[in-house]
Short mmCIF file of C-alpha atoms and ligand atoms in Angstrom, two decimals:
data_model
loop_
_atom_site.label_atom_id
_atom_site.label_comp_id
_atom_site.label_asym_id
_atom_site.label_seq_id
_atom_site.Cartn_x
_atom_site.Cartn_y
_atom_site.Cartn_z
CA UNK A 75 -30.39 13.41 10.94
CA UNK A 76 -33.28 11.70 12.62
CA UNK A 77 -34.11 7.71 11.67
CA UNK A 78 -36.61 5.66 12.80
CA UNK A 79 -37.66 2.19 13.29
CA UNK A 80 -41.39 1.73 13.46
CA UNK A 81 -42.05 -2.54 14.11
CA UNK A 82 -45.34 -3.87 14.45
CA UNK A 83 -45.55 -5.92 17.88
CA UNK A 84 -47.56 -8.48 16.07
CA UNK A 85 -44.52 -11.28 15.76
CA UNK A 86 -41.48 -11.80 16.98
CA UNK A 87 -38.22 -9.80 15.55
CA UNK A 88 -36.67 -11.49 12.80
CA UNK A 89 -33.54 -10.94 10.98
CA UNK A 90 -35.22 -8.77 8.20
CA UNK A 91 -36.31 -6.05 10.98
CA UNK A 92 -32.77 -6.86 12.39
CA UNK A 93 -31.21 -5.39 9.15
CA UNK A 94 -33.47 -2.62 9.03
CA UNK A 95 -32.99 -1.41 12.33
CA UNK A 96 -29.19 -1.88 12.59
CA UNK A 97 -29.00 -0.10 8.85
CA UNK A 98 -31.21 2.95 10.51
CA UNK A 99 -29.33 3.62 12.99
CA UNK A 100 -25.92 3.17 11.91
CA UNK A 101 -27.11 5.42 9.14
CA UNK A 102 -28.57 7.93 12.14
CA UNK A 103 -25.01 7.75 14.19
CA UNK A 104 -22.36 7.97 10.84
CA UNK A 105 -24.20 11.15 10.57
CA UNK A 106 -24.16 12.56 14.03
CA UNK A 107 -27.75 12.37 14.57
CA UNK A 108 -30.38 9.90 16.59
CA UNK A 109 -32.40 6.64 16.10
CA UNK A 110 -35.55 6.39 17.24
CA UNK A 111 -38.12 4.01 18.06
CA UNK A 112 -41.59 3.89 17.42
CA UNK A 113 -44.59 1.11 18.14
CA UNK A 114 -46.88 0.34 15.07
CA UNK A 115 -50.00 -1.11 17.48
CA UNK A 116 -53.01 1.04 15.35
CA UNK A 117 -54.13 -2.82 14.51
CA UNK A 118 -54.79 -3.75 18.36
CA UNK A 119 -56.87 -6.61 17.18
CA UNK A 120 -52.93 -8.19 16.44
CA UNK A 121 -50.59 -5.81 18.30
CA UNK A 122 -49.97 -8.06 21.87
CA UNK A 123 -47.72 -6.04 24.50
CA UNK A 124 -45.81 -9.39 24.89
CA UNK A 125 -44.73 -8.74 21.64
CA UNK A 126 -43.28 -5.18 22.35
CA UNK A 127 -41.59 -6.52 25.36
CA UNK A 128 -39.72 -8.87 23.48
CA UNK A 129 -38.90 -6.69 20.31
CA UNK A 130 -37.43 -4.07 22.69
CA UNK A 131 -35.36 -6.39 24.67
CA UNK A 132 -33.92 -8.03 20.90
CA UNK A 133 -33.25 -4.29 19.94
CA UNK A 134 -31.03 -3.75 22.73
CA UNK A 135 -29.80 -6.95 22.68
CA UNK A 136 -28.34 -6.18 19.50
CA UNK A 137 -26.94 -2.94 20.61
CA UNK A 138 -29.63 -0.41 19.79
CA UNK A 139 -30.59 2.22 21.76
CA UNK A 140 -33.55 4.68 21.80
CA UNK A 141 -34.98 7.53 23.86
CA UNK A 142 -37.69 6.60 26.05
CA UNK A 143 -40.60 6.72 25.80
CA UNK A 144 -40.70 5.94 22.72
CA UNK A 145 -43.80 6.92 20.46
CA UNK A 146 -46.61 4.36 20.39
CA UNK A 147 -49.39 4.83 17.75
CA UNK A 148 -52.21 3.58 20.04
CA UNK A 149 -51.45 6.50 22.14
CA UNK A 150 -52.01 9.43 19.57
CA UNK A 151 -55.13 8.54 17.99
CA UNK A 152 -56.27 12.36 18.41
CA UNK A 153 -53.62 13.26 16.13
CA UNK A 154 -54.79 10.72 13.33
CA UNK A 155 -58.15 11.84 14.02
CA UNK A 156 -57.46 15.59 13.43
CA UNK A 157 -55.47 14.56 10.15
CA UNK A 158 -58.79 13.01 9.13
CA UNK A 159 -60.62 15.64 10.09
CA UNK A 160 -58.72 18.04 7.69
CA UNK A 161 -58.89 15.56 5.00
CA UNK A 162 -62.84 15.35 5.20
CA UNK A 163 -62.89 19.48 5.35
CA UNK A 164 -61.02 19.61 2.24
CA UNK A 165 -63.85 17.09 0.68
CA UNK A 166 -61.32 14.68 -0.31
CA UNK A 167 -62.61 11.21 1.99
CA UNK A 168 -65.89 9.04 0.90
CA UNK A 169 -67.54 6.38 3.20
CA UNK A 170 -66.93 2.98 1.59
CA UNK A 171 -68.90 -0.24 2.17
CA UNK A 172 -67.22 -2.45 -0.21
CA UNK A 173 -66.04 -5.69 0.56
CA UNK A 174 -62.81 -7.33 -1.10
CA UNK A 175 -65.34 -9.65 -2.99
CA UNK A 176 -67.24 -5.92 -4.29
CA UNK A 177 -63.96 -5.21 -5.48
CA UNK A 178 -63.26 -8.21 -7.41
CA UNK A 179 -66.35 -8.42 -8.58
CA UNK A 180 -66.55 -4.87 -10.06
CA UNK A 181 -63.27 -5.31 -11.40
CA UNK A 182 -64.44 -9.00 -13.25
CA UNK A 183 -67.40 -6.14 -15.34
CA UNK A 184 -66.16 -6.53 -19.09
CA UNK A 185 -65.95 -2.55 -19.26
CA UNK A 186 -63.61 -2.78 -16.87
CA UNK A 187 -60.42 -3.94 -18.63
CA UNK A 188 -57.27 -5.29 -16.72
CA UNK A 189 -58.12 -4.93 -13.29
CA UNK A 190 -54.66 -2.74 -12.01
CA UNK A 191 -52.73 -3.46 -8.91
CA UNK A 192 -51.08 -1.07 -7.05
CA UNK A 193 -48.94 -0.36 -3.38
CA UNK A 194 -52.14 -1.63 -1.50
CA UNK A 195 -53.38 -4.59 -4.18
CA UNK A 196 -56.09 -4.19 -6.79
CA UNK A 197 -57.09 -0.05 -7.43
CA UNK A 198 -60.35 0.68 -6.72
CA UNK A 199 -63.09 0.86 -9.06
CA UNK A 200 -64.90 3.66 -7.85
CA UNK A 201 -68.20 2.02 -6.72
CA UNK A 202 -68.98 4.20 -3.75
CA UNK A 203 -67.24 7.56 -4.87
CA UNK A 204 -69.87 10.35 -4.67
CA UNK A 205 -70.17 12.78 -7.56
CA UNK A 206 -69.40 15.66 -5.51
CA UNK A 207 -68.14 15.69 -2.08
CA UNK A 208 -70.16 14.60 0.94
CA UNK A 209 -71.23 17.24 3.43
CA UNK A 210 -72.21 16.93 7.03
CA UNK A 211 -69.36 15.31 9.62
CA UNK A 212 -67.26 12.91 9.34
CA UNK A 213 -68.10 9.62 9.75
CA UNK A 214 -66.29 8.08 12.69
CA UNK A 215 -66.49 4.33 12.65
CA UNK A 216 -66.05 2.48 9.28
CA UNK A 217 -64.21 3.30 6.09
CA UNK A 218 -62.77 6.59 4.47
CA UNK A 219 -61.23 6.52 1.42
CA UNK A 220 -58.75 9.42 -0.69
CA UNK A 221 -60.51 10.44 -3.74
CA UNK A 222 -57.50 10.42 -5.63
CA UNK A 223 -58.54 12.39 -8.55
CA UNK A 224 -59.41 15.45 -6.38
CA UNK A 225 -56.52 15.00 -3.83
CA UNK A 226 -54.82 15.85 -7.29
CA UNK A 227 -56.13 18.78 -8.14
CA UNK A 228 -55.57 20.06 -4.46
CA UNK A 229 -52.10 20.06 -4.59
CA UNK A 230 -49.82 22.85 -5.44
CA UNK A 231 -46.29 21.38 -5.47
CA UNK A 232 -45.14 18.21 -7.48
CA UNK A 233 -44.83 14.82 -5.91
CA UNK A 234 -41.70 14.68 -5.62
CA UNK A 235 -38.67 13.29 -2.92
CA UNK A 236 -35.76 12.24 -2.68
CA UNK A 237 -34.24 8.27 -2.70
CA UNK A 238 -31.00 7.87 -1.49
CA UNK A 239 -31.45 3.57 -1.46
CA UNK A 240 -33.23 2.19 -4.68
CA UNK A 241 -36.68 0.96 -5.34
CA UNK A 242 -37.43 -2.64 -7.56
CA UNK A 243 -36.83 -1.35 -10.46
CA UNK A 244 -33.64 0.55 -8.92
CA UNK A 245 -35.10 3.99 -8.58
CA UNK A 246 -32.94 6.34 -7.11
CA UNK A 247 -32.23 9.80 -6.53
CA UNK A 248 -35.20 12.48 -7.17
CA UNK A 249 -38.32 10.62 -7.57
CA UNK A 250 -41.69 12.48 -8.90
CA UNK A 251 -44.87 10.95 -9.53
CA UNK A 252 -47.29 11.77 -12.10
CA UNK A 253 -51.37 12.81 -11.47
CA UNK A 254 -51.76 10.10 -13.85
CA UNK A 255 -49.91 7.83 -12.13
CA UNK A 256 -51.28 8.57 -8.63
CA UNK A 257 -55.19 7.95 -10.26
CA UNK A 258 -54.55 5.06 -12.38
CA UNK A 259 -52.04 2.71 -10.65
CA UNK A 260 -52.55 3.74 -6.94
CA UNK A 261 -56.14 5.03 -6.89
CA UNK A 262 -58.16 5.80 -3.86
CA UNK A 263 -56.37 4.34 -1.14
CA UNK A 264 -58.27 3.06 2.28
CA UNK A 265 -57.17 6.01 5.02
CA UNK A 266 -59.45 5.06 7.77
CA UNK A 267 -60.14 1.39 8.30
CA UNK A 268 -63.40 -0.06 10.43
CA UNK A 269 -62.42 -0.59 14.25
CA UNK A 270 -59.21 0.53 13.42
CA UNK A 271 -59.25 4.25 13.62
CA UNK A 272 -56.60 5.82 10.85
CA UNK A 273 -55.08 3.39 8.22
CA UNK A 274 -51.28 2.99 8.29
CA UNK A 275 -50.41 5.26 4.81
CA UNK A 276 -52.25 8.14 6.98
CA UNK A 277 -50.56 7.10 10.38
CA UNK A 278 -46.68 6.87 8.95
CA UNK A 279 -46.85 10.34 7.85
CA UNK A 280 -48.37 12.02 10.97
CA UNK A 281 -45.84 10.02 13.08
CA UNK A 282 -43.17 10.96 11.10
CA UNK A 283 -43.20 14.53 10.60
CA UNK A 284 -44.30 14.05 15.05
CA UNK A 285 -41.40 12.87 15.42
CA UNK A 286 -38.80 14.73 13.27
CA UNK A 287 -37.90 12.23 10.88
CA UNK A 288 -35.49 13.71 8.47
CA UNK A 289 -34.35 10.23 7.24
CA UNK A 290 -36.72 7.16 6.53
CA UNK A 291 -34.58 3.98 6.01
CA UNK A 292 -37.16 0.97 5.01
CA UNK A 293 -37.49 -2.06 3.41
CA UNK A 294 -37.82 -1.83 -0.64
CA UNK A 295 -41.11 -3.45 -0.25
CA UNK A 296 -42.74 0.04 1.05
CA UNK A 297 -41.34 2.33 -2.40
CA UNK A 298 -44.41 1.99 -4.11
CA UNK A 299 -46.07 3.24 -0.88
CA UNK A 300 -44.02 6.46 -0.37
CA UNK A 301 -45.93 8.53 -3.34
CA UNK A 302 -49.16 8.14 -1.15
CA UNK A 303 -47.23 8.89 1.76
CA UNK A 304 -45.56 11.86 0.14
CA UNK A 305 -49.16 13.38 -1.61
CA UNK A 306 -50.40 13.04 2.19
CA UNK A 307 -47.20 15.10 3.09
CA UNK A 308 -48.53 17.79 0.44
CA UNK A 309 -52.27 17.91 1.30
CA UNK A 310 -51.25 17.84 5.07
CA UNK A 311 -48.55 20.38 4.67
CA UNK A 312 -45.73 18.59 6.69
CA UNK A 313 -42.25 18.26 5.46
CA UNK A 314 -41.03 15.32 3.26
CA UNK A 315 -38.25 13.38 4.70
CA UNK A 316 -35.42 11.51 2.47
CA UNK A 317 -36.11 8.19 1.83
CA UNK A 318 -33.74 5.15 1.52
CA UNK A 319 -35.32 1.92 0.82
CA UNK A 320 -33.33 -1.05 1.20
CA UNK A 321 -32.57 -4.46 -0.14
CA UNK A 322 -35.23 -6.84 1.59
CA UNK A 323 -33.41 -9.61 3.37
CA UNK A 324 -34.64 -13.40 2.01
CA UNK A 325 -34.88 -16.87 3.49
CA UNK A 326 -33.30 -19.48 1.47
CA UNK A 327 -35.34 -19.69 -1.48
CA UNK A 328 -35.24 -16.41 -1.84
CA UNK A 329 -38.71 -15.84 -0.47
CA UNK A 330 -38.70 -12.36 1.86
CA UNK A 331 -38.98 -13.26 5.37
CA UNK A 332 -42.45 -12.40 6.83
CA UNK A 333 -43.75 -12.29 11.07
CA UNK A 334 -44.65 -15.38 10.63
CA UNK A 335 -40.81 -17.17 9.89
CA UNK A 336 -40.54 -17.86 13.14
CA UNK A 337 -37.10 -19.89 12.09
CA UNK A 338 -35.56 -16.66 12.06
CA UNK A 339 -36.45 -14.78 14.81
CA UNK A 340 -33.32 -12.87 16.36
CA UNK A 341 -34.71 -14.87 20.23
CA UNK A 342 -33.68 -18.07 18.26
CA UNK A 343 -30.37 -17.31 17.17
CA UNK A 344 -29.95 -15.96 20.64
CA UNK A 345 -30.92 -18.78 22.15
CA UNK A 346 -28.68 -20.77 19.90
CA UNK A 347 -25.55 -18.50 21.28
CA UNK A 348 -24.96 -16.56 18.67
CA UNK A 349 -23.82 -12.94 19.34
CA UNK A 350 -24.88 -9.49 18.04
CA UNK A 351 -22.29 -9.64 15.73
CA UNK A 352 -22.83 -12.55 14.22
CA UNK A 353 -26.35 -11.20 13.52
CA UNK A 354 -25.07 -8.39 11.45
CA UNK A 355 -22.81 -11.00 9.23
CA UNK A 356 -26.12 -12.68 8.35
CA UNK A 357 -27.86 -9.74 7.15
CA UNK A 358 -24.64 -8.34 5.47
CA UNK A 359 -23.57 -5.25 7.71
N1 LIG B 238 -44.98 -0.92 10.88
C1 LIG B 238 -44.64 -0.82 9.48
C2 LIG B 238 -44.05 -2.14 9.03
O1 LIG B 238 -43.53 -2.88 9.86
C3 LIG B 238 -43.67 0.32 9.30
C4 LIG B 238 -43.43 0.65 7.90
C5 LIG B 238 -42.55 1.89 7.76
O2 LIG B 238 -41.37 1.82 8.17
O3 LIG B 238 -43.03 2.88 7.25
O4 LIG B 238 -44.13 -2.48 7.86
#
């Protein structure tokens, strides 16, 4: 069994990415196998290596430990590139130039109905997908989308995995996802995002099936996300791992903790003398 823990260094550690980490690899070590580390920094416009200095040293403060080096995104944007690449040979990108307001707007159109909202907010209307699919190479600055409907038809083996945590709604064990689901409710997702190279849906899978992730232990918050991430699996032919979403940790009005409560960062409690093991009492381990 191989887990990972894959933290933006855009804010400091707090006690939600405590949980998770602690949860993924006790999970990883119960089982014999290893935890592993890896940096989130595609969005360098918010990724600040102060940031992964400090996350590190928390990690091992609270008794993780990792091989080194560990895998940082911003270091493998070839291999998000090539994914990409395969995508827009299989005719299953488009160029967008919408803007959130587009979006909303389209949606507002009477014909319309209820706009929908899926893993990544509102589904997309469809305003710049071509009738057929675009020829020529790929565009490499601004953003690619999934044509859903077709990245349907491409595939050959259900959508299926497997959820050994729960989802909201307390999904658990095998989970498969319908075509009709995947077009209506998730739609076609962003995969390559202006100055930002890859989008994170198309970066989590090619990191994890780099790294040998058998196991993915994450917050509940991400279920929703894990049918795009598995229908990438398909159309890229890499393995799906077992997923095992967990219960999010909350403040205390029950509000999930974000980067930006600060309150809770794991450097505070340190700095208030609490120990490791007082951590894992907060979050329930
Ligand atoms: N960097 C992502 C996050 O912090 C990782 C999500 C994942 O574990 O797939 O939300």
């Amino acid at each position: 069994m191989r887990s990972r823990f894959a933290p933006s260094p855009t804010g400091p550690l707090h006690l939600g990415h405590a949980y998770s980490a602690l949860l993924a690899s006790d999970m990883a070590h119960a089982a014999g196998g290893s935890f592993l580390l890896r940096i989130d920094d595609l969005d360098q416009s918010r990724s600040r290596p102060e940031w992964e200095v400090q996350l590190k040293e928390d990690l091992h403060w609270l008794g993780l430990d990792w091989p080194e080096p560990c895998r940082r995104e911003s270091e493998h944007l070839a291999d998000y590139e090539a994914a990409l690449d395969r995508l827009w040979q299989m005719g299953l990108l488009y160029p967008c130039t919408c803007t959130r307001r587009d979006i909303r707007e389209a949606l507002s159109a009477p014909q319309e109905g209820t706009p929908r909202t899926g893993p990544d907010g509102l589904v997309y209307p469809g305003t710049c997908r071509p009738p057929a699919p675009p020829s020529g190479p790929r565009p490499r600055d601004g953003t690619l989308r999934l044509d859903m409907a077709r990245a349907c038809v491409a595939l050959s083996a259900p959508l299926s995995f497997t959820e050994t945590g729960a989802g909201p709604e307390g999904e658990t064990g095998p989970i498969t996802t319908g075509i009709e689901k995947m077009i209506d409710s998730i739609g076609d997702v962003v995969l390559a995002r202006r100055e930002m190279g890859a989008a994170y849906h198309l970066a989590v899978v090619v990191d994890d099936a780099a790294q040998e992730i058998t196991h993915v232990i994450r917050g509940r918050d991400l279920f929703e996300a894990t049918r795009i991430h598995v229908l990438l699996q398909r159309l890229l032919a890499l393995p799906t791992p077992v997923y095992h979403h967990h219960r999010l940790i909350r403040d205390d009005q029950g509000k999930r903790l974000a980067k930006r409560d600060d309150a809770r960062a794991i450097a505070l409690y340190r700095g208030d003398g609490k120990s490791p093991q007082d951590i894992r009492v907060l979050v329930g381990l």
